Amino acid sequence: MSDYLPHEVLLEILHRLPVKSLIRFRCVSKSWNSLITSHAFIDSHFTQSPLSLPSNSNTLIVRSCKNRPNIEYYKLIHNGNDSSSSLDQSQNSIEFPLTSRFLDYFKLIGSVNGLFSICEEDRFFLWNPSIRKCITLPKPRIRAKTHGPISCRFGFGFDPRTNDYKVVRIVILPSTTVMTKEKKPPLVEVYSLHEGCWRITRGGECFPSGISFNNWLRPVATLNGAVHFGANDWGNNRSLVLSFDLGDEVFRVISLPNGKQFQAGADIGTSVFKGLLSLICYDYECMKIKCCSVWVMREYGAVDSWTKQFTIDLNSRFFRVLGFWKNGHILVETKLSLGWNLCSYDPESQQVKNLGFCGSPFHSFADSYVENLILLDKPNDAVSKRGVTKKRKCR
Amino acid sequence: MSNTSENPNPSSSSAKMTLKTSDNELFEVEEAVAMKFCTVKQYFEDEKDSDVAARGSTTVIPLPNVHSAVLTMLISYGKKLPQSNAVADNHEEEETKKKERKKYEQGLLKNLMPGELLDLISAANYLDFKEGLEFFNQALADHIQNKSVEYVRKFFGIKNDYEPHEEEKYREEYAWAFEGIECWLIGELKQFMAKTKTLDIAGTLLGIKPALIVASFSVRGLNSLDSNILKPEMIAPGENILAAWINAIGPTGLDSNT
C-alpha cells in the first residue's frame, strides 16, 4: 500500500465516483472536503465523469402528480438492457423538498444537466435531486405588486460559455394583448446562479414586434446556450421559434418550414432530440388531437434543415409526448386501465414499454437522470422534510 | 529474464527494449508495448538524440520507482491493448479482440488485491501509461465506491482531522449518503472469513502400500518403559517439507536459502 498518491491521480479517481460516494467522502478529511466542494471540482466532475452524460444514463427521473390531495412525486426509473423484454425495473422515490402554500403542484420551469428550476407565484427555487439540495432564489424585481397583473413565460437554461445556469422570466405587461396595435414590449428578467441575483436585461427592447408567445406551458428546450420558445406571428399567419440567448441576452427568430401545420396558433412545443432542436407538433382534426409529429432541425439555424423525424398516431392510447430518451425512444403518456402511465415508445419497432404509473397527465415530466454536484457549495436553504435518522451503532 | 539483446532498427516491429526495475530485474519488452509507457518513450527518444551509436550495446532503461511484480502486470496489460503499429483489423476481428480484452480485464481484477491496485496506479502514473492508468483508476473507483469512510481513510492512509462532533453533525445531516454502506469492520471480517479454510476428515484409507512410517525421532504412542509419553491425537509429515517464508528474513538466517 503506497503512502502517497499524487494529487492528479486522486482527482482522476474522484472524478469517476458517483455523487452519493462523493458526498459521503467529504467526511474522510478536511482536505478531501475542500477538494470536493471546490468550484473547479464541481465543474470538472460534471464535464469529465462518464456518469454525467445523458446518453449514458440508463435512468429516468419522472415527475408524477397525484390529485386530491394535489401532491407531486419524483421517482427514478432504472432501465437495464434495451433488449430485455421483461419489465425489469427498480424504482426509487426521491423526496420533493418543497411544500406548496396553495396545496397545489409547483410549476416546473425546466431541467438542465440534472438541475431543476421550480416556481410558485413569486417563489423560485433551484433543486438538485442527485445531491438533495434545494436553494431558494431571491424574489424577482418585477412582480404583480409593482407592475400590476402580469403574465409570464419561463425558461431555464445553461450557458456553456460561462458554465452558468440561468432562469429566464419574460414578463408580459398588462396592456399588451394580441389584437391591440399599441403593444408594450415585454420585460425580461434573468437570474444567474453565478451572480446570485435577478437582473432586468435589455432583451425586451429587441423583442420582435408582432410576435406573441403560444400557449405551450411545458418546459421549453434549452440548447446551445439559449432557451427556445414557440411563438406566433399572427400578422403573417405563421408559427415560429423564438430563441433567447443566455450569453448576449438577445431574442432571435428561427423560422419554421411552410405548411398548414405551422400556421399561427398551432400547438407546437420545443424539445431536444439527440442534441438537436426539435418540435413536438400536435395536429388537430375537428377539435380532437389526431396525431403528433416530431420535427428536427438537423443544422442549427438552417431553416431548410427542418426534417420530419416521425409521426405518432394518437389514438385514445397515447396522450402526450413528454420527451425523448437515449436511442431516440419517445416518452409518452398512455392511458391504461389503471390510469395514466409513462411509456417508452420505439418508433422503429413500434414497441411500447410500460415504465410505470405517472399520475395526472398535464403535469408529468420525464427526462434522463443526470448526476451533478452543482449547488454543493451553496449554503443550505430549504431543508428536507424528513427527520434525522436514528444513530447507528456501528460505523 | 536477465539476458540483454541487440537493439536493431527501431522501426522494425520485433524490436525489443530492456527495462530494469527497482529490484534489479531486467525485462525484455517489445518496443510496441514499451512505447505505451510514455516515460520510457521519452527516455528512448532522448537517447536517440544523443550519441547512441558510440555506446555499442543496448541501452537499459532504468525504472527505479517500479518493482518487478508490478511491471510484469503492466506489461501483460499493455500487450492486450490494441497495438498502434498493428494492421487494421476488420470489424469482426476487432469485436473478438474487444471481448477477449474485457474477459482478460475481468480476470485480472478478480485476482487483484486492493493494495496492489494502488501500486499499479502509482507505477502507471510514473510510467505515464495512459491506458493502464485509466483502467486501474476506474477499477479503484469502482472498488471504493460503496465503501465506508473508515475504509477509505485506512486504504489511503489518511488521518481524520475532523472533531468527533463535527463528523457526527455531518453524518446526521447527510444520512442518506451513508445509507446502505457496509460497516468497515464487517467488511474486514467478511474478507477474513473468505480466507479461512476448514479441514474435513477424509476418512480412513486402507491398503496403502508401502504403509507410512513414523520417523525414528517422533513419538509413536504409549510405552510401558515410560508412562509420561503421550499418545498423539494427530500426526503429520515432518521430514523434507517445502515451506514458505518472506523474502526479507529467511528461515536459516543465512544469506541464501536453498
XYZ file of C-alpha atoms in Angstrom:
653
model
C 0.000 0.000 0.000
C 1.604 3.242 -1.029
C 1.674 6.086 1.413
C 1.243 8.841 -1.014
C -0.979 9.107 -4.035
C -0.209 12.004 -6.388
C -2.835 14.735 -6.389
C -3.744 14.436 -10.043
C -4.272 10.686 -9.671
C -6.541 11.250 -6.672
C -8.528 13.760 -8.720
C -8.886 11.249 -11.533
C -10.260 8.654 -9.139
C -12.663 11.106 -7.508
C -13.952 12.137 -10.925
C -15.055 8.580 -11.523
C -17.104 8.296 -8.368
C -20.871 8.750 -8.257
C -22.322 11.701 -6.417
C -23.512 9.737 -3.373
C -19.999 8.432 -2.720
C -18.516 11.906 -3.075
C -20.943 13.399 -0.573
C -20.015 10.642 1.871
C -16.272 11.025 1.296
C -16.405 14.702 2.205
C -16.188 13.229 5.704
C -12.847 11.497 5.093
C -10.740 14.518 5.898
C -10.869 18.292 5.702
C -8.664 18.384 2.643
C -10.928 15.941 0.805
C -13.887 18.094 1.823
C -12.417 21.275 0.430
C -11.377 19.430 -2.728
C -14.835 18.009 -3.362
C -16.668 21.247 -2.648
C -14.327 23.403 -4.685
C -15.886 25.176 -7.621
C -13.328 23.735 -10.011
C -14.068 20.176 -8.964
C -17.835 20.653 -9.178
C -17.491 21.870 -12.744
C -14.908 19.318 -13.828
C -16.725 16.395 -12.242
C -19.725 17.103 -14.399
C -17.812 17.544 -17.623
C -15.441 14.628 -17.115
C -17.453 11.998 -15.381
C -18.872 9.351 -17.673
C -21.831 9.113 -15.302
C -22.957 12.622 -16.162
C -23.692 12.140 -19.811
C -27.408 11.883 -20.556
C -26.629 9.474 -23.359
C -25.009 7.112 -20.869
C -27.820 7.356 -18.422
C -29.980 4.311 -18.042
C -32.160 6.027 -15.535
C -35.098 8.340 -15.910
C -36.295 10.871 -13.412
C -40.044 11.087 -13.571
C -42.438 13.556 -12.036
C -45.923 12.344 -11.412
C -48.731 14.355 -9.910
C -51.467 12.701 -7.951
C -54.640 14.598 -7.314
C -56.749 15.083 -4.258
C -54.585 15.913 -2.446
C -52.527 17.580 -5.151
C -49.077 16.317 -4.389
C -46.206 15.746 -6.743
C -43.801 12.845 -6.572
C -40.475 12.290 -8.156
C -39.030 8.901 -8.742
C -36.195 7.246 -10.570
C -36.846 4.507 -13.042
C -33.883 2.318 -13.876
C -33.865 0.574 -17.147
C -31.471 -2.267 -17.642
C -30.900 -3.659 -21.086
C -32.753 -2.221 -24.016
C -33.140 -5.660 -25.453
C -34.711 -7.199 -22.355
C -38.401 -7.554 -22.845
C -39.292 -8.178 -19.228
C -40.273 -5.278 -17.033
C -37.035 -5.451 -15.138
C -37.022 -2.141 -13.354
C -36.485 -0.929 -9.879
C -37.876 2.359 -8.750
C -36.533 4.718 -6.176
C -38.510 7.651 -4.984
C -36.853 10.989 -4.461
C -38.220 13.218 -1.806
C -39.548 16.510 -3.084
C -38.238 19.123 -0.692
C -40.830 21.868 -1.036
C -44.271 22.392 0.386
C -46.823 24.268 -1.617
C -48.634 27.139 0.072
C -51.647 26.611 -2.140
C -51.914 22.843 -1.746
C -51.197 22.509 -5.425
C -48.414 21.474 -7.732
C -45.451 23.701 -8.317
C -44.639 24.898 -11.786
C -41.663 23.088 -13.248
C -39.827 25.638 -15.346
C -37.322 23.184 -16.697
C -34.392 20.950 -16.036
C -30.906 21.006 -17.451
C -27.839 18.951 -16.513
C -29.737 17.423 -13.609
C -30.662 20.769 -12.056
C -34.364 21.629 -11.755
C -35.924 25.053 -11.696
C -39.257 25.287 -9.903
C -41.539 28.142 -9.004
C -44.812 29.018 -7.387
C -46.092 32.561 -7.716
C -43.152 34.740 -6.673
C -41.154 31.986 -5.047
C -38.400 30.489 -7.146
C -36.180 27.522 -6.366
C -33.326 25.548 -7.808
C -33.204 21.887 -6.899
C -30.543 19.269 -7.476
C -32.129 15.883 -6.688
C -28.887 13.921 -7.031
C -27.366 15.676 -4.017
C -30.754 16.528 -2.427
C -30.010 20.202 -2.258
C -32.557 22.937 -2.828
C -31.944 26.659 -2.693
C -34.458 29.476 -2.623
C -33.816 32.291 -5.027
C -34.372 35.903 -4.048
C -37.656 37.415 -5.173
C -37.652 38.847 -8.683
C -37.947 42.583 -9.207
C -40.962 42.602 -11.481
C -43.985 41.408 -9.609
C -47.723 41.836 -9.619
C -47.380 44.144 -6.634
C -45.178 46.525 -8.528
C -46.333 46.180 -12.092
C -49.943 45.170 -11.991
C -51.434 41.991 -13.355
C -48.720 40.350 -15.380
C -48.356 37.077 -17.156
C -45.038 35.314 -17.521
C -43.207 32.885 -19.659
C -40.282 30.990 -18.194
C -37.218 29.282 -19.441
C -34.298 27.604 -17.676
C -31.025 27.054 -19.408
C -27.301 26.503 -19.220
C -24.754 28.811 -20.776
C -21.716 26.667 -21.650
C -19.557 29.713 -22.292
C -19.665 30.805 -18.665
C -20.745 27.464 -17.099
C -23.693 29.335 -15.625
C -27.300 28.310 -15.066
C -29.925 30.967 -15.752
C -33.631 31.296 -15.115
C -35.330 33.472 -17.696
C -38.549 35.233 -16.837
C -40.327 37.074 -19.626
C -42.971 39.334 -18.171
C -45.798 40.391 -20.413
C -47.217 43.640 -19.121
C -50.939 44.177 -18.706
C -51.684 46.459 -21.590
C -50.161 44.076 -24.101
C -52.760 41.960 -25.791
C -52.675 40.157 -29.054
C -55.002 42.346 -31.011
C -54.176 45.894 -29.955
C -51.801 47.843 -32.061
C -50.156 49.514 -29.113
C -48.057 46.841 -27.533
C -45.571 47.277 -24.774
C -42.536 45.105 -25.257
C -42.116 42.504 -22.534
C -39.642 42.883 -19.719
C -37.021 40.189 -19.399
C -35.565 39.335 -16.048
C -32.777 36.822 -15.694
C -31.446 35.054 -12.606
C -27.882 33.833 -12.854
C -26.544 31.232 -10.450
C -23.090 32.779 -10.550
C -24.343 36.269 -9.802
C -26.919 35.012 -7.314
C -29.472 37.683 -8.162
C -32.143 38.741 -10.652
C -31.287 41.316 -13.243
C -33.570 43.120 -15.671
C -31.990 42.770 -19.076
C -32.391 44.827 -22.192
C -33.602 41.804 -24.140
C -37.155 43.097 -24.024
C -36.188 46.103 -26.091
C -35.192 43.917 -29.017
C -38.244 41.715 -28.780
C -39.516 41.365 -32.345
C -42.754 43.210 -32.899
C -45.884 41.388 -33.868
C -44.778 38.188 -32.176
C -46.564 36.671 -29.228
C -45.911 33.505 -27.283
C -48.054 30.492 -27.948
C -49.863 28.515 -25.303
C -47.203 25.907 -24.723
C -46.727 25.901 -20.976
C -44.444 22.899 -20.562
C -40.678 23.282 -20.134
C -39.049 24.725 -23.224
C -35.941 23.466 -24.960
C -32.560 24.692 -23.867
C -29.792 24.161 -26.357
C -26.562 25.843 -27.447
C -26.754 28.337 -24.613
C -30.243 29.586 -25.494
C -33.824 28.871 -24.483
C -36.337 28.344 -27.244
C -40.000 29.285 -27.111
C -42.795 28.517 -29.515
C -44.383 31.733 -30.767
C -46.982 33.066 -33.181
C -46.703 35.686 -35.859
C -50.358 36.476 -36.373
C -49.650 39.137 -38.948
C -48.079 36.613 -41.320
C -50.152 33.684 -40.119
C -47.225 31.543 -39.192
C -45.645 29.928 -36.151
C -42.008 30.264 -35.336
C -39.413 29.570 -32.690
C -38.151 32.446 -30.620
C -34.790 31.899 -29.022
C -33.328 33.898 -26.168
C -29.582 33.665 -25.970
C -28.285 33.412 -22.419
C -24.969 34.964 -23.333
C -25.792 38.164 -25.179
C -29.425 38.164 -23.925
C -30.917 38.845 -27.332
C -34.034 37.410 -28.964
C -33.727 35.732 -32.328
C -36.273 34.215 -34.650
C -35.905 30.712 -36.058
C -38.340 30.203 -38.912
C -40.247 27.034 -39.499
C -40.962 25.354 -42.821
C -44.042 26.358 -44.776
C -47.082 24.260 -44.297
C -50.538 24.105 -42.859
C -49.338 22.662 -39.590
C -47.088 25.639 -38.943
C -49.771 28.291 -39.208
C -50.193 30.738 -36.390
C -51.908 29.264 -33.396
C -50.563 25.766 -33.914
C -49.890 23.640 -30.875
C -46.136 23.470 -31.031
C -43.552 22.970 -28.317
C -39.784 22.865 -28.375
C -37.669 19.998 -27.179
C -34.263 18.455 -27.696
C -33.837 15.263 -29.689
C -30.375 13.671 -29.787
C -28.784 17.046 -29.182
C -30.771 18.796 -31.908
C -33.534 21.365 -31.641
C -36.827 19.652 -32.214
C -40.511 20.481 -32.368
C -43.387 18.492 -30.995
C -46.447 19.406 -33.064
C -49.939 18.261 -32.313
C -52.236 18.156 -35.304
C -55.908 18.543 -34.673
C -58.845 17.422 -36.714
C -62.277 18.593 -35.769
C -61.032 19.890 -32.422
C -59.626 16.500 -31.484
C -55.986 15.553 -31.415
C -55.247 13.362 -34.389
C -51.544 12.828 -34.400
C -48.255 14.204 -33.204
C -45.317 14.851 -35.465
C -41.771 15.404 -34.359
C -39.553 17.681 -36.436
C -35.830 18.032 -36.013
C -33.560 20.866 -37.112
C -30.557 18.951 -38.375
C -28.425 22.013 -38.728
C -28.986 24.633 -36.099
C -30.116 27.875 -37.692
C -30.659 26.495 -41.203
C -34.379 26.697 -41.950
C -34.196 24.215 -44.795
C -32.748 21.591 -42.471
C -36.051 21.029 -40.660
C -36.876 17.354 -41.168
C -39.893 15.427 -40.070
C -38.463 12.712 -37.844
C -41.596 10.692 -37.176
C -45.342 10.832 -36.752
C -47.100 9.238 -33.866
C -50.676 8.242 -34.249
C -52.513 9.499 -31.203
C -55.414 7.194 -30.823
C -57.041 7.084 -27.454
C -53.954 5.230 -26.191
C -51.257 7.869 -26.337
C -51.952 11.247 -24.986
C -48.893 13.446 -24.881
C -45.272 13.228 -25.816
C -43.071 14.066 -22.877
C -39.689 13.933 -24.426
C -37.026 11.707 -25.804
C -34.792 9.105 -24.324
C -31.431 7.779 -25.418
C -31.504 5.821 -28.664
C -34.319 8.010 -29.863
C -37.080 6.311 -27.914
C -40.036 8.545 -27.216
C -41.512 9.013 -23.770
C -45.268 9.192 -23.918
C -48.147 9.304 -21.526
C -50.545 6.487 -22.104
C -53.955 5.806 -20.717
C -54.208 2.297 -19.396
C -56.878 0.671 -17.335
C -55.369 1.751 -14.044
C -54.707 5.308 -15.037
C -52.039 7.268 -16.794
C -48.743 5.529 -17.360
C -45.418 6.560 -18.693
C -44.321 4.502 -21.658
C -41.288 4.316 -23.832
C -42.152 4.024 -27.498
C -39.663 2.876 -30.095
C -40.773 4.369 -33.399
C -38.751 1.917 -35.460
C -40.031 -1.281 -33.946
C -43.317 0.269 -32.805
C -42.802 -1.413 -29.462
C -44.254 0.142 -26.374
C -42.702 -0.480 -22.993
C -44.601 0.427 -19.868
C -42.472 2.252 -17.324
C -44.964 2.798 -14.552
C -47.710 4.925 -13.199
C -47.373 8.656 -13.628
C -50.490 10.328 -12.266
C -52.249 13.313 -13.747
C -51.269 13.794 -17.382
C -50.991 17.558 -17.552
C -48.106 17.972 -15.191
C -45.959 14.960 -15.857
C -42.325 15.244 -16.682
C -39.687 12.716 -17.594
C -36.076 13.145 -18.533
C -32.742 11.338 -18.347
C -31.382 11.327 -14.833
C -28.058 13.019 -14.650
C -25.823 13.311 -11.611
C -24.328 16.664 -10.891
C -22.605 18.259 -7.914
C -23.938 21.726 -8.725
C -25.284 23.655 -5.708
C -22.987 21.686 -3.414
C -21.082 24.798 -2.452
C -24.183 26.917 -1.871
C -25.454 27.427 1.689
C -28.305 25.199 2.762
C -31.721 26.597 2.396
C -35.000 24.701 2.162
C -34.389 21.781 4.492
C -35.642 18.319 3.713
C -38.928 17.445 5.408
C -37.686 14.088 6.556
C -36.399 13.989 10.095
C -32.960 12.898 11.166
C -32.373 9.146 11.064
C -31.527 7.414 14.283
C -27.868 6.895 15.014
C -26.353 3.618 14.047
C -24.036 1.868 16.476
C -21.545 0.538 14.023
C -19.711 2.979 11.802
C 14.962 -12.658 -17.876
C 18.443 -11.371 -17.353
C 19.798 -11.529 -20.910
C 20.244 -8.364 -22.855
C 19.778 -8.287 -26.595
C 20.997 -6.286 -29.543
C 18.796 -3.360 -30.390
C 18.262 -3.417 -34.140
C 16.498 -0.823 -36.279
C 13.784 0.653 -34.000
C 11.199 0.837 -36.739
C 11.003 -2.936 -37.112
C 8.073 -4.454 -35.273
C 10.062 -7.104 -33.479
C 12.434 -4.642 -31.822
C 12.852 -5.134 -28.123
C 13.854 -2.876 -25.279
C 15.274 -3.698 -21.910
C 13.817 -2.233 -18.764
C 15.404 -2.508 -15.353
C 13.219 -2.401 -12.278
C 13.871 -1.163 -8.750
C 14.809 -4.686 -7.592
C 17.347 -5.005 -10.417
C 15.303 -7.341 -12.584
C 15.711 -6.935 -16.319
C 12.689 -7.158 -18.606
C 12.858 -7.585 -22.336
C 9.838 -5.915 -23.838
C 8.629 -5.479 -27.390
C 9.054 -1.921 -28.484
C 5.407 -1.527 -29.444
C 4.379 -2.327 -25.882
C 7.147 -0.367 -24.200
C 6.265 2.736 -26.181
C 2.902 2.824 -24.433
C 4.842 3.819 -21.339
C 5.369 7.447 -22.285
C 8.171 7.904 -19.766
C 10.079 5.092 -21.481
C 9.242 6.556 -24.873
C 10.604 9.918 -23.787
C 13.776 8.337 -22.417
C 14.240 6.348 -25.614
C 13.781 9.408 -27.781
C 16.199 11.410 -25.662
C 18.736 8.605 -26.008
C 18.260 8.505 -29.749
C 19.083 12.183 -29.942
C 22.281 11.707 -28.027
C 25.112 9.661 -29.455
C 23.848 6.103 -29.025
C 25.956 4.562 -31.758
C 29.075 5.277 -29.806
C 27.818 3.173 -26.919
C 27.665 -0.031 -28.920
C 25.487 -2.244 -26.738
C 21.827 -1.802 -25.958
C 20.723 0.835 -23.517
C 18.986 -0.473 -20.484
C 16.285 1.873 -19.322
C 16.221 2.148 -15.556
C 12.874 2.345 -13.748
C 13.897 2.939 -10.142
C 10.325 3.500 -8.957
C 8.802 0.329 -10.336
C 9.010 -3.101 -8.765
C 9.283 -6.185 -10.980
C 5.980 -7.697 -9.821
C 4.182 -4.505 -10.780
C 5.968 -4.176 -14.105
C 5.035 -7.747 -15.019
C 1.373 -6.905 -14.642
C 1.646 -3.644 -16.510
C 3.454 -5.283 -19.400
C 0.921 -8.080 -19.688
C -1.886 -5.493 -19.683
C -0.051 -3.459 -22.278
C 0.208 -6.487 -24.542
C -3.561 -6.920 -24.522
C -4.195 -3.410 -25.785
C -4.616 -2.731 -29.495
C -1.149 -2.106 -30.880
C -0.598 1.158 -32.692
C 1.501 -0.422 -35.407
C -0.768 -3.390 -35.977
C -2.553 -3.868 -39.248
C -6.116 -2.581 -39.073
C -8.484 -5.462 -38.404
C -11.880 -5.829 -39.922
C -14.910 -5.242 -37.737
C -15.362 -8.855 -36.662
C -11.789 -9.324 -35.562
C -11.966 -6.058 -33.677
C -15.077 -7.204 -31.813
C -13.463 -10.540 -30.897
C -10.375 -8.774 -29.615
C -12.517 -6.392 -27.577
C -14.344 -9.294 -25.958
C -11.079 -11.059 -25.201
C -9.742 -7.929 -23.626
C -12.832 -7.473 -21.490
C -12.563 -11.060 -20.293
C -8.891 -10.587 -19.507
C -9.634 -7.379 -17.616
C -12.293 -9.062 -15.508
C -9.968 -11.942 -14.693
C -7.203 -9.530 -13.774
C -9.395 -7.581 -11.385
C -10.748 -10.688 -9.706
C -7.314 -11.808 -8.572
C -6.048 -8.400 -7.626
C -5.731 -7.285 -4.028
C -6.869 -3.692 -3.430
C -3.442 -2.728 -2.106
C -1.862 -3.932 -5.332
C -4.144 -1.583 -7.240
C -2.538 1.392 -5.542
C 0.923 0.148 -6.502
C -0.198 -0.381 -10.078
C -1.635 3.110 -10.255
C 1.490 4.714 -8.822
C 3.659 2.810 -11.287
C 1.383 3.550 -14.235
C 1.451 7.211 -13.278
C 5.254 7.221 -13.072
C 5.499 5.470 -16.430
C 2.819 7.732 -17.899
C 0.955 4.667 -19.173
C -2.320 6.331 -20.104
C -4.484 3.342 -20.985
C -3.305 1.408 -17.949
C -3.896 4.414 -15.705
C -7.432 4.847 -16.996
C -8.247 1.185 -16.483
C -6.776 0.903 -12.994
C -8.192 4.265 -11.871
C -11.647 3.114 -12.905
C -11.096 -0.206 -11.111
C -10.093 1.598 -7.935
C -13.051 3.990 -8.174
C -15.386 1.022 -8.611
C -13.773 -0.654 -5.620
C -14.114 2.251 -3.176
C -17.450 3.490 -4.482
C -19.561 1.663 -1.905
C -17.086 1.609 0.904
C -17.373 3.419 4.184
C -15.409 6.483 5.184
C -13.273 4.466 7.617
C -12.294 2.057 4.876
C -11.226 4.889 2.590
C -9.173 6.502 5.347
C -7.362 3.234 6.092
C -6.909 2.446 2.440
C -5.244 5.718 1.519
C -3.591 6.191 4.880
C -5.425 9.453 5.547
C -5.668 10.858 9.034
C -9.067 12.047 10.170
C -8.728 15.688 11.130
C -12.372 16.280 11.997
C -13.544 16.761 15.553
C -15.927 13.989 16.616
C -18.853 16.382 16.971
C -18.212 17.869 13.531
C -18.206 14.444 11.936
C -21.315 13.419 13.829
C -23.146 16.528 12.659
C -22.192 15.873 9.063
C -23.295 12.253 9.181
C -26.678 13.248 10.560
C -27.241 15.947 8.014
C -26.330 13.753 5.063
C -27.598 10.472 6.455
C -28.908 9.473 3.013
C -25.368 9.317 1.651
C -24.350 6.867 4.390
C -27.281 4.513 3.891
C -26.598 1.002 2.772
C -22.855 1.287 3.226
C -21.189 -1.691 4.820
C -19.550 -1.013 8.149
C -15.814 -1.444 7.582
C -15.413 -3.924 10.412
C -17.929 -6.241 8.849
C -16.189 -5.854 5.525
C -12.864 -6.868 7.077
C -14.486 -9.844 8.793
C -16.006 -10.996 5.542
C -12.636 -10.822 3.822
C -11.052 -12.733 6.685
C -13.738 -15.404 6.613
C -13.277 -15.847 2.907
C -9.622 -16.623 3.508
C -10.006 -19.231 6.250
C -10.275 -22.828 5.231
C -11.671 -25.777 7.105
C -10.205 -29.228 7.324
C -12.581 -32.073 6.740
C -11.895 -35.567 7.824
C -11.490 -37.573 4.676
C -11.907 -40.901 6.346
C -9.683 -43.923 6.887
C -7.668 -45.182 3.958
C -6.875 -48.895 3.922
C -4.469 -50.935 1.887
C -1.904 -48.249 1.064
C 1.442 -49.821 0.155
C 4.003 -49.057 1.396
C 2.464 -48.077 4.688
C 3.559 -44.737 6.095
C 6.296 -44.997 8.661
C 6.579 -42.720 11.632
C 10.010 -41.078 11.772
C 12.512 -42.537 14.235
C 12.619 -39.358 16.296
C 8.875 -38.960 16.577
C 6.667 -40.290 19.288
C 4.668 -43.375 18.424
C 2.482 -43.909 21.345
C 2.264 -45.155 24.866
C 5.294 -47.015 26.138
C 5.498 -49.372 29.051
C 9.005 -48.102 29.928
C 7.942 -44.521 30.496
C 4.360 -43.635 31.282
C 4.971 -39.921 30.674
C 4.979 -40.380 26.916
C 1.677 -39.286 25.447
C -0.202 -40.754 22.546
C -0.529 -38.236 19.708
C -4.036 -37.339 18.561
C -2.838 -36.429 15.100
C 0.403 -36.879 13.190
C 1.616 -35.207 10.019
C 4.716 -35.427 7.804
C 7.686 -33.590 9.330
C 10.712 -34.517 7.160
C 11.671 -32.881 3.840
C 8.897 -30.313 3.968
C 8.566 -27.463 1.488
C 7.551 -24.368 3.428
C 7.135 -20.657 2.654
C 8.960 -17.704 4.084
C 9.001 -13.953 3.447
C 11.727 -12.530 1.302
C 13.142 -10.291 3.982
C 14.117 -12.937 6.521
C 14.951 -16.497 5.549
C 14.419 -19.490 7.841
C 18.051 -20.271 8.418
C 19.317 -16.734 8.919
C 21.882 -17.257 6.135
C 22.207 -15.030 3.127
C 20.842 -17.609 0.763
C 18.445 -20.423 1.285
C 18.372 -23.489 -0.934
